[in-house]
Coordinates of C-alpha atoms in Angstrom, one line a residue:
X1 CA 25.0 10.7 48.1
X2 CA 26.9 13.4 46.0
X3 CA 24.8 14.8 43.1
X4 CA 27.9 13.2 41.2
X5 CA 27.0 10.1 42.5
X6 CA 23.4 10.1 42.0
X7 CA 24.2 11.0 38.4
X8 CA 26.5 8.1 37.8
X9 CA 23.9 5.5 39.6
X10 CA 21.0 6.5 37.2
X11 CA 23.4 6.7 34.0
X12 CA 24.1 3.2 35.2
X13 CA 20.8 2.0 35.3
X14 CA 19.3 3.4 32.4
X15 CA 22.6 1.5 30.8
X16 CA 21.7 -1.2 31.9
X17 CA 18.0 -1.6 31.4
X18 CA 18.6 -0.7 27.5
X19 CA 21.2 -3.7 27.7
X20 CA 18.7 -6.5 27.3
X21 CA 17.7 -4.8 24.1
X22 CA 20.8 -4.1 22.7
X23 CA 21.9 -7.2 23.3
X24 CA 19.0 -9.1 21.5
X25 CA 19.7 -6.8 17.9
X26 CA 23.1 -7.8 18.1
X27 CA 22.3 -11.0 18.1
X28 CA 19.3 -11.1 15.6
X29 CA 18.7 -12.9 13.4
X30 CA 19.4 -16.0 15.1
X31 CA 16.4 -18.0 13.1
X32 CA 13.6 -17.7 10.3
X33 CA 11.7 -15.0 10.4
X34 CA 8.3 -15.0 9.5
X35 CA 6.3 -12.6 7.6
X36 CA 3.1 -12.4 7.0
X37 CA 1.1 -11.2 4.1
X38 CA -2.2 -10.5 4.5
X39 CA -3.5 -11.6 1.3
X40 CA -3.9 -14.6 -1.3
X41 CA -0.6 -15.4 -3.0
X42 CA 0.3 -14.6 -6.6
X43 CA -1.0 -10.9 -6.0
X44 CA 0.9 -7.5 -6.0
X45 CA 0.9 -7.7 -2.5
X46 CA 2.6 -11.1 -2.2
X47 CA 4.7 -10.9 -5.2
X48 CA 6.5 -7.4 -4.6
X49 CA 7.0 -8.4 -0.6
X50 CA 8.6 -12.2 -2.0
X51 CA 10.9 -10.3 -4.8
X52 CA 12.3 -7.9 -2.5
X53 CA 12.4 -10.4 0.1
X54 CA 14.4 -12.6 -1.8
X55 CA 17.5 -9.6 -1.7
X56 CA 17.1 -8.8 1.7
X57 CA 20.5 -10.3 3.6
X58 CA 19.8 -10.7 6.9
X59 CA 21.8 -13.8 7.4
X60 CA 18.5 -15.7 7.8
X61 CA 15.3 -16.8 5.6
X62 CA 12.0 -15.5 5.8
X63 CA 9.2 -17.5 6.0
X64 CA 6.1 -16.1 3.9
X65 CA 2.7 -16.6 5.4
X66 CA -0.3 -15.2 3.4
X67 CA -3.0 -14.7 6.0
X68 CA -5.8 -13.3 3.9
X69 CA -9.4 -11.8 4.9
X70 CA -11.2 -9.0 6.3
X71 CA -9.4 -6.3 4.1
X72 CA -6.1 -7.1 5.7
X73 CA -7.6 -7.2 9.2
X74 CA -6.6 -10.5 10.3
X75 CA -3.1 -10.4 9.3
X76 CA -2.2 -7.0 10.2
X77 CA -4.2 -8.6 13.9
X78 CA -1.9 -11.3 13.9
X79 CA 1.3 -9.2 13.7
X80 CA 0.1 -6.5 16.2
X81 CA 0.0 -8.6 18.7
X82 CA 2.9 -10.9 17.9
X83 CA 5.8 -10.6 20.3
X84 CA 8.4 -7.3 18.8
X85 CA 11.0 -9.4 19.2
X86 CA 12.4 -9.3 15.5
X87 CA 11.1 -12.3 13.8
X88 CA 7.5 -11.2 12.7
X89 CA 6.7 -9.2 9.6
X90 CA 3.9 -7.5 8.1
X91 CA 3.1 -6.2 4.0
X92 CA 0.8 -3.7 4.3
X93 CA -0.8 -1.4 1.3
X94 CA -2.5 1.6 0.9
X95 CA -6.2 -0.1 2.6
X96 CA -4.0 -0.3 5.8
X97 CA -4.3 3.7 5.6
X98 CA -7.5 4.0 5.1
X99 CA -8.9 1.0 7.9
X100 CA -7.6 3.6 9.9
X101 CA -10.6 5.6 9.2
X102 CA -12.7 3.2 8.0
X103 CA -12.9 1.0 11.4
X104 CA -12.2 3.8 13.7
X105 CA -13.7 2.2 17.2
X106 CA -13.9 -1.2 15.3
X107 CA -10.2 -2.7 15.8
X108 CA -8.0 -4.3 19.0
X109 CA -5.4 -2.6 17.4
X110 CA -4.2 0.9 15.4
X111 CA -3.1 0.7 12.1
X112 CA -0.6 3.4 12.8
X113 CA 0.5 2.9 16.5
X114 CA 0.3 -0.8 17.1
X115 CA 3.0 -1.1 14.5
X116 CA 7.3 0.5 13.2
X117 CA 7.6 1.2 9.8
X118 CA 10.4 -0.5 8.5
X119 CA 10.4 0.9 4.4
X120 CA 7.8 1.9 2.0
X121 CA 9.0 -1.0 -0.9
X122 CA 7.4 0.7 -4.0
X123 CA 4.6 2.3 -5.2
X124 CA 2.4 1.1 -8.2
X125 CA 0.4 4.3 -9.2
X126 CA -3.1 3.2 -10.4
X127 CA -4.6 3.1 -13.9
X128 CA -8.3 4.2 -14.8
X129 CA -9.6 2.1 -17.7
X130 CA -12.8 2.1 -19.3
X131 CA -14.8 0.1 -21.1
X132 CA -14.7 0.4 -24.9
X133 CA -18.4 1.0 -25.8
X134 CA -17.8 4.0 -23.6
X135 CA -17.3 6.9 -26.4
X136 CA -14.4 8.9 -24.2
X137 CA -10.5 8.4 -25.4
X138 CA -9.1 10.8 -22.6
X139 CA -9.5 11.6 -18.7
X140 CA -10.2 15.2 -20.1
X141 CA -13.3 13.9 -22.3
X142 CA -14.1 11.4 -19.3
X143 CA -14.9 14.5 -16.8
X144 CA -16.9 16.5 -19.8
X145 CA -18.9 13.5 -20.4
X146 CA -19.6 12.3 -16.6
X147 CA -20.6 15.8 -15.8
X148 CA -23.2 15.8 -18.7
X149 CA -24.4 12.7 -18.0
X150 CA -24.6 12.8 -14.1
X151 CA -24.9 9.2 -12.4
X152 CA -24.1 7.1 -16.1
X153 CA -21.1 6.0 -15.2
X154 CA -21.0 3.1 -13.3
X155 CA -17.6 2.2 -11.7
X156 CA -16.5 -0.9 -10.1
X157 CA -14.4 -1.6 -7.3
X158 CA -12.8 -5.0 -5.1
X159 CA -14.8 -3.7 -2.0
X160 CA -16.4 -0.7 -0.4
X161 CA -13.1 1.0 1.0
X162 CA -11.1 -0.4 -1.7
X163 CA -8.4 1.6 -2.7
X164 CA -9.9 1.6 -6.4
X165 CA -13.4 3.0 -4.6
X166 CA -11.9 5.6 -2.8
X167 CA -9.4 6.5 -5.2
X168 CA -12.7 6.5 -7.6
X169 CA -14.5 9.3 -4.4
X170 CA -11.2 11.1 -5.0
X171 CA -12.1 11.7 -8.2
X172 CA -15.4 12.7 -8.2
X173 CA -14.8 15.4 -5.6
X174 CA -12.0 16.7 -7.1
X175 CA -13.5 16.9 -10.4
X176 CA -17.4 17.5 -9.1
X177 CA -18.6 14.3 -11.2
X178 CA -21.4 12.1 -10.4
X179 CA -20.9 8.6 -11.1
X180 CA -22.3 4.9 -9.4
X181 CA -20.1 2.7 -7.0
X182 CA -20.5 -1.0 -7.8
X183 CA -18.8 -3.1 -5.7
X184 CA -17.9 -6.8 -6.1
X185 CA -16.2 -9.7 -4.3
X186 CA -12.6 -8.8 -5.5
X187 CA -11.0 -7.2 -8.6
X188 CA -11.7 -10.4 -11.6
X189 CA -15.5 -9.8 -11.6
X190 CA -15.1 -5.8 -11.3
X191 CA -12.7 -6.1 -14.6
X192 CA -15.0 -9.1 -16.7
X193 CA -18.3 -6.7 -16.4
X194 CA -16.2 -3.5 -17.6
X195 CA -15.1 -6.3 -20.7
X196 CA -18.9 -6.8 -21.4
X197 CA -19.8 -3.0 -20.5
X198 CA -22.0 -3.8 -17.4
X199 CA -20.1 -1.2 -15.7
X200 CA -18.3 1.9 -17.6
X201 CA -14.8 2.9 -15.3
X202 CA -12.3 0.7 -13.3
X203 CA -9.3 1.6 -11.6
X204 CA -6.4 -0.9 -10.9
X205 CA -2.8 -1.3 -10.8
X206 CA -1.6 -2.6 -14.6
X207 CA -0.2 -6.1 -13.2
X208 CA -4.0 -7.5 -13.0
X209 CA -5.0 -5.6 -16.0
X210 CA -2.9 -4.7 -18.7
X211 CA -2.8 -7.8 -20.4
X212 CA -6.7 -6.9 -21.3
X213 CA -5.5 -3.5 -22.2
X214 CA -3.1 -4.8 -24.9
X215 CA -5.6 -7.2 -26.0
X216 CA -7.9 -4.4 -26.9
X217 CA -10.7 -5.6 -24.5
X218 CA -10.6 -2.5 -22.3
X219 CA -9.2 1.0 -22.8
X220 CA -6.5 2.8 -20.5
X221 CA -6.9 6.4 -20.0
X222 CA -4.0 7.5 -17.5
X223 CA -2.1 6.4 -14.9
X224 CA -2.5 8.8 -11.4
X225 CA 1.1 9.5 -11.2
X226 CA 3.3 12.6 -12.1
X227 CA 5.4 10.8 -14.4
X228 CA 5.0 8.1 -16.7
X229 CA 5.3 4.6 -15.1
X230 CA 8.1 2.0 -16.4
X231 CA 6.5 -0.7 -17.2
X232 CA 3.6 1.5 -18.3
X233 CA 5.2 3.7 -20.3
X234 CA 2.8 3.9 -23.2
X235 CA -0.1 4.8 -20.7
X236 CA -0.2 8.9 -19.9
X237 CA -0.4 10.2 -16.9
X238 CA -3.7 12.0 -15.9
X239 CA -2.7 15.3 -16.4
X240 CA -1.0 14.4 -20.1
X241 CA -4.4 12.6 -20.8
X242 CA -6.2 15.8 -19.7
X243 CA -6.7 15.7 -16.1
X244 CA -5.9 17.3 -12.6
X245 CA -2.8 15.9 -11.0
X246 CA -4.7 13.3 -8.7
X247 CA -1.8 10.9 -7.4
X248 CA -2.8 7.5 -5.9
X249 CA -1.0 4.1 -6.1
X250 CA -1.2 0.8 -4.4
X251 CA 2.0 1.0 -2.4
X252 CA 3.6 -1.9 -0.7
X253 CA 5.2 -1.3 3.0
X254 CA 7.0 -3.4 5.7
X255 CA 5.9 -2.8 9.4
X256 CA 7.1 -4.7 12.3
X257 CA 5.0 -4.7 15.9
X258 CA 5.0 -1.6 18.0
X259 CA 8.3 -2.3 20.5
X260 CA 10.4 -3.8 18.3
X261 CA 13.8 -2.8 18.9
X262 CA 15.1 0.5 16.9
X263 CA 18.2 -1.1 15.9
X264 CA 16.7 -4.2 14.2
X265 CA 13.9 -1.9 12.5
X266 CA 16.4 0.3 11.2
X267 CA 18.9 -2.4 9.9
X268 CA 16.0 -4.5 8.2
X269 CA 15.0 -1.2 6.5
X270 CA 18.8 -0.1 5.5
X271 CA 18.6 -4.3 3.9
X272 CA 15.9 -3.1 2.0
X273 CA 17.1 0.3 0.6
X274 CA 19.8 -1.8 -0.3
X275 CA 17.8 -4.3 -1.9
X276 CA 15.6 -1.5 -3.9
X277 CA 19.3 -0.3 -5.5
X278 CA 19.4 -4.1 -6.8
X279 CA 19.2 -3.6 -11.1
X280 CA 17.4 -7.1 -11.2
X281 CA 15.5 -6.5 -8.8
X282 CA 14.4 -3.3 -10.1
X283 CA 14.0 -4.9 -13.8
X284 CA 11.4 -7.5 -11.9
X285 CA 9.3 -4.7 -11.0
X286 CA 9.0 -2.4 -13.5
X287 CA 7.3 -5.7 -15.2
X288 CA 4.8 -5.1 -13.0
X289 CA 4.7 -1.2 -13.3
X290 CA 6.2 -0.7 -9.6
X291 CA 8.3 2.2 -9.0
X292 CA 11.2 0.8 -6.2
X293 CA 11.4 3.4 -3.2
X294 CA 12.9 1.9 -0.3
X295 CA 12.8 4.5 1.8
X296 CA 13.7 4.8 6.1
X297 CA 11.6 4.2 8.3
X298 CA 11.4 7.9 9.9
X299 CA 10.4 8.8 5.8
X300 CA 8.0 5.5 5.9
X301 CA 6.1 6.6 9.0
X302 CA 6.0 10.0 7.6
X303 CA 4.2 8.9 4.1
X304 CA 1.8 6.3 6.2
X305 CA 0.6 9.2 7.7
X306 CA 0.1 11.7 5.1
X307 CA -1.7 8.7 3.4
X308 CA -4.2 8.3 6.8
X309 CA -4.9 12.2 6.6
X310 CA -5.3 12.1 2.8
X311 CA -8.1 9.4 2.6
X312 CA -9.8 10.2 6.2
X313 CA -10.5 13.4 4.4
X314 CA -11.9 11.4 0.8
X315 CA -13.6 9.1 3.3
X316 CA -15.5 11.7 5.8
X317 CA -16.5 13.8 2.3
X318 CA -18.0 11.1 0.4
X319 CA -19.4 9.2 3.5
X320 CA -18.4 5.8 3.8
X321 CA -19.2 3.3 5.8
X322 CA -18.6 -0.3 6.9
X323 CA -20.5 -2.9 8.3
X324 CA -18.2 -5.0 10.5

C-alpha cells in the first residue's frame, strides 16, 4: 500500500470513529435532561442553577433533582458516573474545590477529572458579619482586636470544610489572628448563636443573611470582593472597611461527566453565556447579591483549578481534616 494510501485509510477511520459522536450532538437534545443539584432546594445553590436554567434554550426542559448530603458528595457521585451522553447535569460550588483536598484518597471519583466544565454561572462573594455586642465597626478594628485578644473570637461555620471555615483559615493566616472554629449542622444555627452572641464572627453569602443585617440583629463588616456587590451595595468591600484584599465567594458552576461530547459541552455553555447577558435574568440575581459570569468552559476549568490550588494550600496550612 502507497504511503498515500495508508494515509487516506487512517484519515478514514479516525473519521469515522468520531462519527458516532458527532452524530449524537447533532442530534441532542432529543429529551429532558436532568440535572442534579446536590443540595436542599430553596438555597443559593438551587435557586441560581433554576434561574439560569429557566433561560437556557436548548430545545428541551431540564429536570431539577436536588440530591443533598455528604457536602455535595452524593450528587456530584451520582453524575460522575452517569452515562456522558448529554442529559445529566451537575451544580457544583466552591466545597467541590476544596473536597478535592479534603477527601484526597477518600472518593470513587475526582472532583476535577471525573467531570467537563460547562460555565462558571456567578459568583456570590461572601460577607463577614459579626455579632453586635462585639465592640469592632470595621474588618480593620476586627484584626486589631483578634490579635489582642488571641482565641476570643469564636466563629461559626455550616461544617468543618465549609467554605465559610476555610474562607474564615484564610483569614487568620493572612492576617496572623487567632480565633475558635465552631461548627454546626448547617448555616441557621451558625447565624441564631451570632444573634444571641454565643459565637462573635460569621461568614455567609447575603441571601441567607442580610435580612438580619437590615433588621439590626447582626453587623456586616465587608464583603471579600474587589468591588462592591450589587445587591450589596451598601456593604464595603474588605479593603474599603480596612482590610487585605482577601477574595472568596460561593460560586455556582455547571459540570457535565468526564466524556461528554465537546460539542454538546461547549453549546450548553455558549446557552448559558447567553443566558448570563439576559437583563432579567441579571436583575433576579443581583437580588441575591450574585455577580453573573458565564464564562467558557476552557475559562471554567481554568478558575476550578486555581480554586483547588488556592484552598489545598488554606487547607494543608491550617490542618484540616475529615472523618469520612
Amino acid at each position: 500500500m502507497s504511503k498515500m494510501n495508508r494515509r487516506t485509510v487512517l484519515a478514514t477511520s479516525a473519521a469515522a470513529a468520531l462519527a458516532p459522536q458527532a452524530l449524537r450532538a447533532q442530534a441532542w437534545p432529543a429529551k429532558p435532561i436532568r440535572w442534579v443539584v446536590p443540595y436542599t432546594a430553596g438555597g443559593l445553590t438551587d435557586s441560581v442553577t433554576r434561574l439560569t436554567l429557566e433561560k437556557v434554550n436548548v430545545g428541551q426542559t431540564f429536570v431539577v433533582d436536588n440530591k443533598p448530603g455528604a457536602n455535595s458528595l452524593i450528587g456530584a457521585e451520582i453524575v460522575a458516573n452517569a452515562a456522558p451522553d448529554g442529559y445529566t447535569f451537575l451544580t457544583v460550588i466552591a466545597a467541590h474545590a476544596a473536597n478535592k483536598t479534603l477527601y484526597a484518597g477518600k472518593l470513587k471519583f475526582d472532583p476535577v477529572t471525573s467531570f467537563a466544565p460547562v460555565s462558571l454561572v456567578g459568583i456570590a462573594p461572601i460577607m463577614i458579619l459579626v455579632s453586635n455586642d462585639l465592640p469592632v465597626k470595621t474588618v480593620g478594628e476586627l484584626i486589631a482586636y483578634a490579635k489582642q485578644n488571641p482565641g476570643k473570637i469564636s466563629f461559626g461555620s455550616s461544617g468543618v470544610g465549609a467554605a465559610a471555615h476555610l474562607t474564615s483559615e484564610l483569614i487568620m493566616q493572612v492576617t496572623g489572628t487567632k480565633m475558635v472554629h465552631v461548627p454546626y449542622k448547617g448555616t441557621a444555627p451558625a447565624l441564631a448563636d451570632l444573634m444571641s452572641g454565643n459565637i462573635q464572627m460569621l461568614l455567609d453569602v447575603p441571601i441567607g443573611t442580610m435580612s438580619q443585617v437590615k433588621a439590626g440583629k447582626v453587623r456586616a463588616l465587608a464583603m471579600m470582593s474587589k468591588e462592591r456587590v450589587p445587591g450589596a451595595e451598601d456593604i464595603p468591600t474588605i479593603v474599603e472597611s480596612g482590610g487585605p484584599l482577601i477574595e472568596s465567594s460561593s460560586w455556582v458552576m455547571f459540570m457535565a461527566p468526564a466524556g461528554t461530547p465537546k460539542e454538546i459541552v461547549d453549546r450548553l455553555g455558549g446557552e448559558v453565556g447567553k443566558a448570563m447577558k439576559d437583563e432579567a435574568l441579571r436583575k433576579r440575581l443581583a437580588e441575591q447579591a450574585v455577580i453573573p459570569v458565564g464564562a467558557t468552559p476552557a475559562e471554567t476549568m481554568k478558575f476550578l483549578q486555581s480554586e483547588v490550588e488556592k484552598w489545598e494550600k488554606v487547607i494543608n496550612a491550617a490542618g484540616v481534616k475529615i472523618d469520612s
